[in-house]
XYZ file of C-alpha atoms in Angstrom:
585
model
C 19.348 -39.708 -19.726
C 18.570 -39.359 -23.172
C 18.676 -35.563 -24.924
C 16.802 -33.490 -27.082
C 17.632 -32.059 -30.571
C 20.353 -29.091 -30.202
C 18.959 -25.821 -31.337
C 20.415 -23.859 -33.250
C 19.771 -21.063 -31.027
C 21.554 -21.380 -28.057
C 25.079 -20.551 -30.910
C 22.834 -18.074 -32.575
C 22.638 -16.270 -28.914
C 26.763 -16.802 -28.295
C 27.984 -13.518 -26.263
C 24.595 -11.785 -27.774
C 23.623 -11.618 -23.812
C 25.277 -8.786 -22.130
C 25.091 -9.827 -18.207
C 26.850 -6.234 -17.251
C 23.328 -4.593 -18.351
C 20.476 -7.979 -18.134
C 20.310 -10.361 -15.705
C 21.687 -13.797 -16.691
C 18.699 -16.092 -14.872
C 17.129 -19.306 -15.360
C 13.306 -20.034 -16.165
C 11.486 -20.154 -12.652
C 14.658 -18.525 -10.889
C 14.527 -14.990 -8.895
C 18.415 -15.160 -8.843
C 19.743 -12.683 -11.237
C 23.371 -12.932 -12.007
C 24.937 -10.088 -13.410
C 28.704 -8.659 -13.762
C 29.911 -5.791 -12.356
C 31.131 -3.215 -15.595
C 34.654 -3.120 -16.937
C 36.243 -5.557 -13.985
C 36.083 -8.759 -13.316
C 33.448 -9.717 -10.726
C 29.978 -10.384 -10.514
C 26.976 -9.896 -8.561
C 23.371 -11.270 -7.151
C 20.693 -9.367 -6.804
C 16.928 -11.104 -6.303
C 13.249 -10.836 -8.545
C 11.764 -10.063 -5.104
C 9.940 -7.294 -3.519
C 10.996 -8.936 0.261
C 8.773 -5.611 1.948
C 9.102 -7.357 5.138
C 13.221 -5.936 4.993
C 12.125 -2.844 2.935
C 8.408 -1.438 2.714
C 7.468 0.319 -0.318
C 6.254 -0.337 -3.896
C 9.776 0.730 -5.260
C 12.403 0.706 -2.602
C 13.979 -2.999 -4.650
C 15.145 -0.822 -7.100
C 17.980 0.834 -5.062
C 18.388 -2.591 -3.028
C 22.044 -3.278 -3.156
C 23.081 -6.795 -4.444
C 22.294 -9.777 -1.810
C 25.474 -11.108 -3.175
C 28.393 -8.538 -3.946
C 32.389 -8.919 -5.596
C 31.582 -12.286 -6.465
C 35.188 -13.047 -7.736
C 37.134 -16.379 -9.104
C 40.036 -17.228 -7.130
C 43.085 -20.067 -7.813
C 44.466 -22.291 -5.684
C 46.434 -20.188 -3.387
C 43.563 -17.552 -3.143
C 44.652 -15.166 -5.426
C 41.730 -13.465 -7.439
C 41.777 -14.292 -10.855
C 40.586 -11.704 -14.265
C 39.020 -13.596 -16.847
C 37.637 -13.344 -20.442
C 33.689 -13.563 -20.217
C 31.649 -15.774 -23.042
C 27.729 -16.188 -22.901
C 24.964 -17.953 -23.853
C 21.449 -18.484 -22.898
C 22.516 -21.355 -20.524
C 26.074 -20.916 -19.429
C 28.754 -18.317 -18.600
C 32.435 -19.324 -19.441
C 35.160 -17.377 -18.049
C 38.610 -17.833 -19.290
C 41.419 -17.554 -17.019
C 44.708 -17.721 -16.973
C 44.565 -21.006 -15.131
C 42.190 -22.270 -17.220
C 37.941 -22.067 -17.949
C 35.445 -21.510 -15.281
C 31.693 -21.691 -15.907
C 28.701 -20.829 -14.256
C 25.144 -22.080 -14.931
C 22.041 -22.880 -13.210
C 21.943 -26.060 -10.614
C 18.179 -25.234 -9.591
C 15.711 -22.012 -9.437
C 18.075 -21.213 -5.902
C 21.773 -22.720 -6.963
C 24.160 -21.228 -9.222
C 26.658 -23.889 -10.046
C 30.342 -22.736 -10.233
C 32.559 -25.248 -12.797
C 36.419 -25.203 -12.473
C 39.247 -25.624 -14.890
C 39.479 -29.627 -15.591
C 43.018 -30.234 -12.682
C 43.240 -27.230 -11.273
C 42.145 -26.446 -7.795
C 40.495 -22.663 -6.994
C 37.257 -21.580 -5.579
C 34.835 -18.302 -5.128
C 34.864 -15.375 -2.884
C 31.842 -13.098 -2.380
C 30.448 -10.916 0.122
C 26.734 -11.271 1.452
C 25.027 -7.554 2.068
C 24.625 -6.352 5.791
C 20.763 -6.105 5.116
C 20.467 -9.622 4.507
C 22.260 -10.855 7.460
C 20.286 -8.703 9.611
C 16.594 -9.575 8.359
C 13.680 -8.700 10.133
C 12.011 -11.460 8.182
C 10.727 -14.266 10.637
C 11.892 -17.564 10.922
C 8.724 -19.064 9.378
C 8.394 -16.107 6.398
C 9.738 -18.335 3.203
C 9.143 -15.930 0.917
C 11.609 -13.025 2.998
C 14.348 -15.174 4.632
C 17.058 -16.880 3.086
C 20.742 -17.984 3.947
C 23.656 -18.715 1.802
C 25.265 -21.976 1.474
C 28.712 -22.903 -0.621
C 28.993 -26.557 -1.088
C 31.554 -28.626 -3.568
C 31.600 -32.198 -4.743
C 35.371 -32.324 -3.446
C 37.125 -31.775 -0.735
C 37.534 -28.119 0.020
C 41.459 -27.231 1.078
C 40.139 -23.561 2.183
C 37.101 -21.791 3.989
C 37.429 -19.014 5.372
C 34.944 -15.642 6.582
C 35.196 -12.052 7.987
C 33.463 -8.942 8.596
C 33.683 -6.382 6.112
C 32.494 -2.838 5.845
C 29.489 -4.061 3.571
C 28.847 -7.550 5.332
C 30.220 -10.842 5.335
C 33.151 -11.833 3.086
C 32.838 -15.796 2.738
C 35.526 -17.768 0.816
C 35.554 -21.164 -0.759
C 38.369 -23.055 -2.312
C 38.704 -26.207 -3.135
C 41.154 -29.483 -4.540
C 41.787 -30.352 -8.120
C 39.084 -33.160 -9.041
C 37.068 -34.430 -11.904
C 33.757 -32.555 -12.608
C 34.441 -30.469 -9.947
C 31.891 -28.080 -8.628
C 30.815 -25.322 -5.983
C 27.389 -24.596 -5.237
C 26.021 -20.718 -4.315
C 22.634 -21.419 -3.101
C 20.303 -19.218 -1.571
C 17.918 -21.629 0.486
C 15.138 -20.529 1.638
C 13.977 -21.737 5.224
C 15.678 -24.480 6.722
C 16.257 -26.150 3.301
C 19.005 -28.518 2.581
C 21.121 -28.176 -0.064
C 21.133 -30.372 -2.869
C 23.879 -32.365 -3.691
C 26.584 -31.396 -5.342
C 26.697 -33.692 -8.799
C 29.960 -33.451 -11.362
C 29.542 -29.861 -13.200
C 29.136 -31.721 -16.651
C 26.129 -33.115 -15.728
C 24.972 -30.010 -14.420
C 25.640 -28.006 -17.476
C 24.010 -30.685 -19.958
C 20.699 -30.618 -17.539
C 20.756 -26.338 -18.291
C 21.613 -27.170 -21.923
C 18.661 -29.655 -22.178
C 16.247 -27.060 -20.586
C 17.104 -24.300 -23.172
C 17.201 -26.489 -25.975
C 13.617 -27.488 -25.064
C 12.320 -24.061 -24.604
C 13.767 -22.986 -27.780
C 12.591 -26.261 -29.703
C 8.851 -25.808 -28.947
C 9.259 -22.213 -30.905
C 7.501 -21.607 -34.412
C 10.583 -21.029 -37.329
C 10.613 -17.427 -38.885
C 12.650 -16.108 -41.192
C 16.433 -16.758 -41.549
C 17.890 -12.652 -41.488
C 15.495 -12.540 -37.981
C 16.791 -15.724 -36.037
C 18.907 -14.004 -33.508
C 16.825 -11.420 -32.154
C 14.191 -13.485 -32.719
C 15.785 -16.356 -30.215
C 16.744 -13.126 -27.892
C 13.331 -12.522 -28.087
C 12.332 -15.836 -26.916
C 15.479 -15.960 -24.187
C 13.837 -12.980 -22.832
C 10.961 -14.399 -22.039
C 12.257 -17.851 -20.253
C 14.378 -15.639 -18.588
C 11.683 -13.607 -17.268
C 9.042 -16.448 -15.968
C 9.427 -17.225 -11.739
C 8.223 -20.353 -10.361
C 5.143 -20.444 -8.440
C 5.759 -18.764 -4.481
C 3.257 -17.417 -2.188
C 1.259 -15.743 -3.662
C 1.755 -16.414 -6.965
C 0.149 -20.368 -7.690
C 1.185 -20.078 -11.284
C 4.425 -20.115 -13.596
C 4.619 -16.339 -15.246
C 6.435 -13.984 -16.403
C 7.489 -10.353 -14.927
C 7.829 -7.397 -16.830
C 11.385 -7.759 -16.787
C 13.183 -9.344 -13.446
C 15.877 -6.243 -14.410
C 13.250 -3.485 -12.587
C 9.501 -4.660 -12.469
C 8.718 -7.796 -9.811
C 5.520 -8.637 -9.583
C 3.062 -10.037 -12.611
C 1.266 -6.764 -14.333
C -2.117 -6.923 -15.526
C -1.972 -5.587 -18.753
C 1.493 -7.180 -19.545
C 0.256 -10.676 -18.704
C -2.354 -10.505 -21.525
C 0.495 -9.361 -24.395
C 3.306 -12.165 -23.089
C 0.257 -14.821 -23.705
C 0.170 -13.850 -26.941
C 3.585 -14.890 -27.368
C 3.695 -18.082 -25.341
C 0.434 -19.438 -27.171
C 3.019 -20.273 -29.959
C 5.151 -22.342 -27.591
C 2.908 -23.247 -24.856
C -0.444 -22.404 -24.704
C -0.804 -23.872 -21.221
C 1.887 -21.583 -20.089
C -0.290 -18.768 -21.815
C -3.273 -19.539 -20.624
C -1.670 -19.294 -16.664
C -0.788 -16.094 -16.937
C -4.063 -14.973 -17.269
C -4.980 -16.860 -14.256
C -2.552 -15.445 -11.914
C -4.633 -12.182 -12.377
C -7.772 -13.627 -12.209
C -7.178 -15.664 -9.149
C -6.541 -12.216 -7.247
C -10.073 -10.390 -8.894
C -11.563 -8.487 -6.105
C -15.202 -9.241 -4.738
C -16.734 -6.002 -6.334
C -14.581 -7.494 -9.946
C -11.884 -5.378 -10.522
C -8.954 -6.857 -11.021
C -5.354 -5.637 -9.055
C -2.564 -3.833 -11.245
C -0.031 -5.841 -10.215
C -0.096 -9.432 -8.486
C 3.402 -11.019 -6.710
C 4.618 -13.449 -4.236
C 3.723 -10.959 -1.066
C 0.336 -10.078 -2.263
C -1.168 -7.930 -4.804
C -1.149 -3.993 -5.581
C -4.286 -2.387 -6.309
C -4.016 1.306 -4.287
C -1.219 3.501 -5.108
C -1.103 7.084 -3.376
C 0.870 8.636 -6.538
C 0.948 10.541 -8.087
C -2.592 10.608 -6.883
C -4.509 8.354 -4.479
C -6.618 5.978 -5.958
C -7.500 2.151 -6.797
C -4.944 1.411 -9.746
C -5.844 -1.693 -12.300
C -4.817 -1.865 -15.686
C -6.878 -1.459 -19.392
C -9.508 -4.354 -19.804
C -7.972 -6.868 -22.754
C -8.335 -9.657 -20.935
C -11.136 -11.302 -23.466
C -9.342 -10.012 -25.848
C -6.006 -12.137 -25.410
C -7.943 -15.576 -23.907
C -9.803 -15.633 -27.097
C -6.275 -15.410 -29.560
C -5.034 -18.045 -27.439
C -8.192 -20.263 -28.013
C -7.822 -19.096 -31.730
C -4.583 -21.260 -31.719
C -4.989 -24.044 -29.409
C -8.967 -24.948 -28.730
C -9.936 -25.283 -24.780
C -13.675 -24.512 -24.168
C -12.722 -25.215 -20.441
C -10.903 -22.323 -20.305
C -13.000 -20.397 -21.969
C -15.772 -21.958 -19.630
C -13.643 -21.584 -16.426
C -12.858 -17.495 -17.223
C -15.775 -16.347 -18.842
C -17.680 -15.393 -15.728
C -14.966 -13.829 -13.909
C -14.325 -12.043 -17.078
C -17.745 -10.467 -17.206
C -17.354 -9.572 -13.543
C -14.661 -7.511 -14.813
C -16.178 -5.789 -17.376
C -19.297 -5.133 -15.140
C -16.935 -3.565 -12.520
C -15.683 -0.324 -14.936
C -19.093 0.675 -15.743
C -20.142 0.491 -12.579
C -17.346 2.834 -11.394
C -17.554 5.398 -13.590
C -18.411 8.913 -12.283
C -21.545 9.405 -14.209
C -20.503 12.725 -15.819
C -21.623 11.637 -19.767
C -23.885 8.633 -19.274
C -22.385 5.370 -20.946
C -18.765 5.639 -21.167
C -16.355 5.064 -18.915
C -13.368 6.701 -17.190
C -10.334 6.327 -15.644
C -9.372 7.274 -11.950
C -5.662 6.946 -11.679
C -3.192 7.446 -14.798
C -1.609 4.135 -13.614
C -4.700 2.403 -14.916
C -4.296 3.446 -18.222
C -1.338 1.575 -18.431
C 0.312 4.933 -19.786
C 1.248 6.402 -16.731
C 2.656 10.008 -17.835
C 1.090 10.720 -20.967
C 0.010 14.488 -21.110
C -3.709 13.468 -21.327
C -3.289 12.469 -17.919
C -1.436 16.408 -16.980
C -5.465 18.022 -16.681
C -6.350 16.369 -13.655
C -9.019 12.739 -13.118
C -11.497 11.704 -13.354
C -11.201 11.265 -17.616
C -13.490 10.153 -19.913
C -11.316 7.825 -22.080
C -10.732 7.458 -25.346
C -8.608 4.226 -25.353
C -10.632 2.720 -21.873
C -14.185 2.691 -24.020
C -12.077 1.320 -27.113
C -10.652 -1.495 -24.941
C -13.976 -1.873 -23.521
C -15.500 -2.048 -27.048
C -12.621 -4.949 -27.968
C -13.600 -6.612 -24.788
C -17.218 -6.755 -25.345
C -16.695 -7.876 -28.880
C -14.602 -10.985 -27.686
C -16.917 -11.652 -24.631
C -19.455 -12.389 -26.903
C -17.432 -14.750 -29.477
C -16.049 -16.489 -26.199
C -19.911 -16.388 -26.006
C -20.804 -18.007 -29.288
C -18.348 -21.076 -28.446
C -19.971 -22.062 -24.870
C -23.373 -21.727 -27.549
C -24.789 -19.073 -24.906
C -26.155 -17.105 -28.052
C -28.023 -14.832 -26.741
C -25.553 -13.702 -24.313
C -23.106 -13.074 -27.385
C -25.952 -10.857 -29.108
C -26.368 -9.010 -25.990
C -22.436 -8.612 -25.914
C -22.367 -7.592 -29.728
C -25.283 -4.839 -29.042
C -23.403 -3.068 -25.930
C -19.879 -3.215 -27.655
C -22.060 -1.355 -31.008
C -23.966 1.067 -28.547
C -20.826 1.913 -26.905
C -18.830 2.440 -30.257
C -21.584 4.725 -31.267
C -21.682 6.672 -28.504
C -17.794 7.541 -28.835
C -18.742 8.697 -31.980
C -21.556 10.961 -30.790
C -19.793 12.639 -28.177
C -16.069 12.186 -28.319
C -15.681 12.517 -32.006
C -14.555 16.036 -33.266
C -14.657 16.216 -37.014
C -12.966 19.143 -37.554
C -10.204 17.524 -36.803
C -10.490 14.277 -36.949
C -9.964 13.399 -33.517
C -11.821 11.807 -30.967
C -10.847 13.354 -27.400
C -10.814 12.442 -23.732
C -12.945 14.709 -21.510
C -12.085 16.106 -17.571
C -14.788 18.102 -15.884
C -16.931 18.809 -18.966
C -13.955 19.852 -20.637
C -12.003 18.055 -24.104
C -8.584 17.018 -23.546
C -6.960 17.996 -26.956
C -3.626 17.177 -26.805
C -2.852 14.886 -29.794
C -1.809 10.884 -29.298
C -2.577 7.792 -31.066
C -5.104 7.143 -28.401
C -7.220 9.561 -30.073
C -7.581 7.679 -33.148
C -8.281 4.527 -30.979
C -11.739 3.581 -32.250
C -10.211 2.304 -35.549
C -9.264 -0.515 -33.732
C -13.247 -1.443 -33.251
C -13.933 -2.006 -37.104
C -17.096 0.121 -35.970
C -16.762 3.561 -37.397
C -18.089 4.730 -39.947
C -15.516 5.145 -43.954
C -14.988 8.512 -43.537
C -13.999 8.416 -40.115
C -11.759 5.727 -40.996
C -10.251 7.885 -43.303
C -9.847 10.813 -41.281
C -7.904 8.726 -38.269
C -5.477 6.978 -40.840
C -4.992 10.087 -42.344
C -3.773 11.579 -38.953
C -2.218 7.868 -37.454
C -0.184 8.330 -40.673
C 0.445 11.888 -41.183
C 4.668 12.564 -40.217
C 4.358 15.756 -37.933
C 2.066 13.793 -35.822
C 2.697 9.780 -35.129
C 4.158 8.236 -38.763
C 7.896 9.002 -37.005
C 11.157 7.718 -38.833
C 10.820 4.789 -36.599
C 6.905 4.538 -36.056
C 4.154 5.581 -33.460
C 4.969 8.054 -31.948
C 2.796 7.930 -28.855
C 2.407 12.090 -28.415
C 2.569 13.951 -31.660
C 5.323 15.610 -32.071
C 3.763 19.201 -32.855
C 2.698 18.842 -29.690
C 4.543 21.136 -26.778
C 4.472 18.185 -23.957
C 6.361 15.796 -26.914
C 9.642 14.149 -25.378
C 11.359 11.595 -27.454
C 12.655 9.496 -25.112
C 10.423 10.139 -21.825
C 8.166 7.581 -20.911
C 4.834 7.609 -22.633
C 5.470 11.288 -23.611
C 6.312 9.999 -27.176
C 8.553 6.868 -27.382
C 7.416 3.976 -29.753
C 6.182 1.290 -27.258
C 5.684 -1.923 -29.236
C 2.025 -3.211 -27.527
C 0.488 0.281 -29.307
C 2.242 -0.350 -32.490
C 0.465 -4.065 -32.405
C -2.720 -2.631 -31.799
C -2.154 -0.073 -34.757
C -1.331 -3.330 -37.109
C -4.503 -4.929 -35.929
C -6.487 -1.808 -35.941
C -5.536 -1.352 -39.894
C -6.172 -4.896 -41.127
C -9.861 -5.255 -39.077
C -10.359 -2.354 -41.512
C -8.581 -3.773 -44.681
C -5.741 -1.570 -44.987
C -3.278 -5.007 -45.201
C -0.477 -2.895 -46.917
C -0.141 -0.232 -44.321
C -0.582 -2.778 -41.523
C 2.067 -5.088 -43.344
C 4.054 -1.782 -43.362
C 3.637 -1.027 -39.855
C 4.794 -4.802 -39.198
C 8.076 -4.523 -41.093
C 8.657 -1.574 -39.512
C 8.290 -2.020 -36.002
C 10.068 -5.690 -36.457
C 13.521 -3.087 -38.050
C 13.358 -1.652 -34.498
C 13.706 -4.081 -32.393
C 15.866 -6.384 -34.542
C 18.455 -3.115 -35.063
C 19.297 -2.940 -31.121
C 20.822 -5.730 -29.385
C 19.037 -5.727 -26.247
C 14.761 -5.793 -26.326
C 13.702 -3.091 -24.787
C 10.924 -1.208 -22.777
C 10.698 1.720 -25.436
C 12.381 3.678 -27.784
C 12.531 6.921 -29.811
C 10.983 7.009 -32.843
C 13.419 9.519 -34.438
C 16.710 7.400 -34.206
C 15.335 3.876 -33.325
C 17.268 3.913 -30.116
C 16.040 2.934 -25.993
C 15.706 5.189 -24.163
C 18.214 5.260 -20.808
C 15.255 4.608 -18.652
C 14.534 1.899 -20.809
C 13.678 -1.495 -18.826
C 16.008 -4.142 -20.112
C 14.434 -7.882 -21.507
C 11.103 -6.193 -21.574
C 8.443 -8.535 -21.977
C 5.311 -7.489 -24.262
C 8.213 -5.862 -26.729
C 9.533 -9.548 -26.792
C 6.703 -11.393 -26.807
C 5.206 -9.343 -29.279
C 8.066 -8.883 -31.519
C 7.436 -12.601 -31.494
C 4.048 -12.383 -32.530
C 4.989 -10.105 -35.748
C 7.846 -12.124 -37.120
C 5.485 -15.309 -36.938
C 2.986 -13.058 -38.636
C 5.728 -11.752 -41.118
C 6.367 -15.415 -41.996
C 2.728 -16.532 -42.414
């Protein structure tokens, strides 16, 4: 078959992937291969919730491994230590017997390479939990087996009970290209055949190589996190299953399975650069599951969709409306009026659905009813109790209006984009009437008649809306940028840090999260401040360049994630992305 252009990126990326902390994976693949720390042996653990094993929103976080001591073995059996090398499509392990290499065979196979004349094989050990599933014999999504196949002739196979499950071994003659196959098969699939390993590792080669071809060119001193960047978010896409009808991306297949609501609207903004048909599905897979009364789930995966959560209060959970918002910066880049066309009424149903929900306490804004909604689950606004009036909700809602009505003005329905223009001005307005405290220069979120005044960026939200008035402007750069408060060493803070409740490295208690610091470096240039937005943009691009990994958050004192930190998270990839393309243009 005949082969792309080479990137440079898949050398750029040599041993920059760290599988004893992220998940080496393939795009489309819920196998994540990782290494066990400081020995020589790996693991398999699966991007699956599988609640028909183990109920519960977060019980796959303490799952063990479906695969466990996943170790290389020679000829005569005997395990073998090694010297691991990595890239974005192969893992090389040097032995003393020679190289062995794994890479993807398929979204289920992980195809094992041995040392050019030298016989060996695998060992592993498949959990207890596994073997025993409750899962039923037509349930695809819950039951799998494991299969080990070769392409020669195996001299050894052998299996036994062990105090964590079964212990399989697999070794097999010296032959050219030779190959062993760990596939997880779902069903009563077959497994594939077994083809010579070199053909297998050019076919994952190709695949990268084209991902990493269709990528805009940024500057030279930000290629390799820039191509991390990008690995990170191949390496986080699952093929379509169940419930999901759509390619798209996770959170991060390290710790958040499932396709979030919010995050699906900041990885389009990345993949519009690459793919904007690819973008434009990961807004469907949330819009495919909107609800008859509109609203729109939190969190949408293979088993079904989340949209109640009974902590840390009971309540419907969704996520902030910028839905509009991110279909119309795709269509900015690559034209589609029947997309536009084909969202645009499901898209009003969702905007229709938070007003209609909202408690009624100050007529015309809305509130939240759960802090998961807000996206920013334990931020201390949320510490007074809910039902809150919102500062950042009716400044998303403001956004969203705005872009409902230019998606509007290009299906020519002009005087629905008026109409849209007039709500998103009468909303902004009344923000400013009752919100809005001068004083300080603040606008704050209200619970049971009461102001919320503990100080966050969300406060100063309504920049973002290019609707205030100058010397409001003023007043919330002045704070976004004063140091005591947000402008940290490593910028936004997202609680001041005068505040009591402020905590570096805790959550959304006042890490840098890199969606907020985007909507800070749009905020400032919808209001002409270019230089502090282009300042902002350097800034936050330093931060997530300076750290190997791509993380979930950080703290904005030292620049460094946080241990809770997610791994290969995706908005701070995909937009990281979106700012060095901006840095370049």
């Amino acid at each position: 078959m005949s082969r792309g252009a080479a990137s440079p990126y898949l050398e750029r990326l040599r041993n920059r992937i760290d599988p004893e902390r992220v998940p080496f994976s393939d795009r489309g693949s819920r196998l994540l291969f990782y290494k066990y720390r400081s020995r020589s042996a790996f693991y398999i653990k699966l991007a699956e919730r599988l609640e028909t094993l183990q109920p519960g929103l977060e019980t796959h976080r303490d799952r063990p491994p479906y695969l466990s001591e996943i170790t290389l073995l020679d000829g005569e059996g005997h395990e073998l230590e090694y010297e691991l090398q990595t890239y974005p499509h192969v893992l090389h392990c040097q032995t003393r017997i020679g190289r062995f290499s794994f890479t993807f065979a398929d979204h289920d196979t992980i195809a094992l390479g041995l040392p050019p004349g030298e016989g060996g094989g695998i060992a592993l050990t498949q959990s207890a939990l596994f073997q025993n599933s409750r899962a039923s014999a037509d349930d695809l999504i819950n039951r799998r087996r494991v299969a080990l196949t070769a392409n020669v002739e195996p001299c050894t196979r052998r299996g036994e009970a062990v105090n964590t499950g079964l212990r399989r071994a697999l070794i097999v003659s010296p032959g050219e290209g030779a190959a062993i196959h760990i596939s997880l098969l779902r069903g009563d699939r077959a497994s594939n055949a077994v083809q010579p390993f070199p053909q297998t590792l050019a076919d994952a080669e190709e695949r990268w190589n084209a991902w990493f071809n269709c990528v805009p060119i940024v500057d030279d001193e930000l290629e390799e996190p820039y191509a991390y960047a990008w690995w990170s978010l191949a390496n986080n896409l699952v093929a379509p299953l169940g419930n999901l009808r759509y390619e798209a991306l996770m959170p991060s297949k390290a710790q958040y399975l499932g396709i979030w609501n919010w995050d699906a609207c900041f990885h389009a903004l990345a993949l519009r650069h690459a793919d904007p048909g690819l973008a434009r599905d990961q807004l469907r897979t949330l819009l495919e599951a909107q609800l008859e009364d509109g609203m729109l789930p939190d969190v949408v995966h293979d088993e079904g969709f989340i949209d109640h959560i009974d902590h840390p209060i009971p309540a419907r959970v969704t996520k902030p409306p910028v839905m509009a918002w991110a279909a119309l910066k795709i269509h900015e880049l690559d034209r589609n009026l029947e997309f536009l066309r084909e969202i645009y009424p499901a898209l009003k149903r969702w905007n229709r659905w938070w007003f209609e929900q909202r408690s009624g306490e100050i007529e015309g804004l809305a509130h939240f009813r759960h802090p998961y909604s807000s996206g920013l689950d334990d931020n201390p606004m949320w510490d007074h109790g809910f039902p809150v009036i919102a500062v950042d909700l009716n400044t998303y809602l403001v956004i969203q209006m705005d872009s409902l009505a230019a998606i509007a003005e290009q299906l020519n329905l002009d005087g629905e984009a008026r109409a849209w223009r007039a709500r998103a001005g009468e909303l902004g307005a009344r923000m400013l009437e009752v919100l809005y405290d001068p004083a300080g220069g603040f606008f704050w979120p209200r619970h049971a008649g009461e102001a919320i005044t503990v100080r966050t960026p969300f406060n100063l939200y309504p920049l973002w809306t290019g609707r205030m008035p100058a010397d409001v402007e003023a007043q919330l750069i002045g704070n976004l940028t004063t140091p005591d408060l947000f402008w940290a060493p490593y910028p936004l803070r997202t609680v001041a840090r005068s505040e009591p409740s402020y905590a570096p490295t805790t959550m959304w208690r006042g890490p840098v999260w890199i969606n907020i610091n985007y909507i800070f470096i749009e905020a400032l240039e919808m209001v002409g401040r270019d230089e502090l937005a282009g300042e902002l943009r350097r800034r936050t691009i330093e931060l997530v360049a300076r750290n190997r990994g791509i993380y979930e958050y950080y703290s904005p004192e030292d620049g460094v994630p946080a241990d809770r930190a997610a791994p290969i998270f995706g908005w701070s990839a995909a937009l990281f992305v979106d700012l060095c393309i901006q840095a370049r243009n």
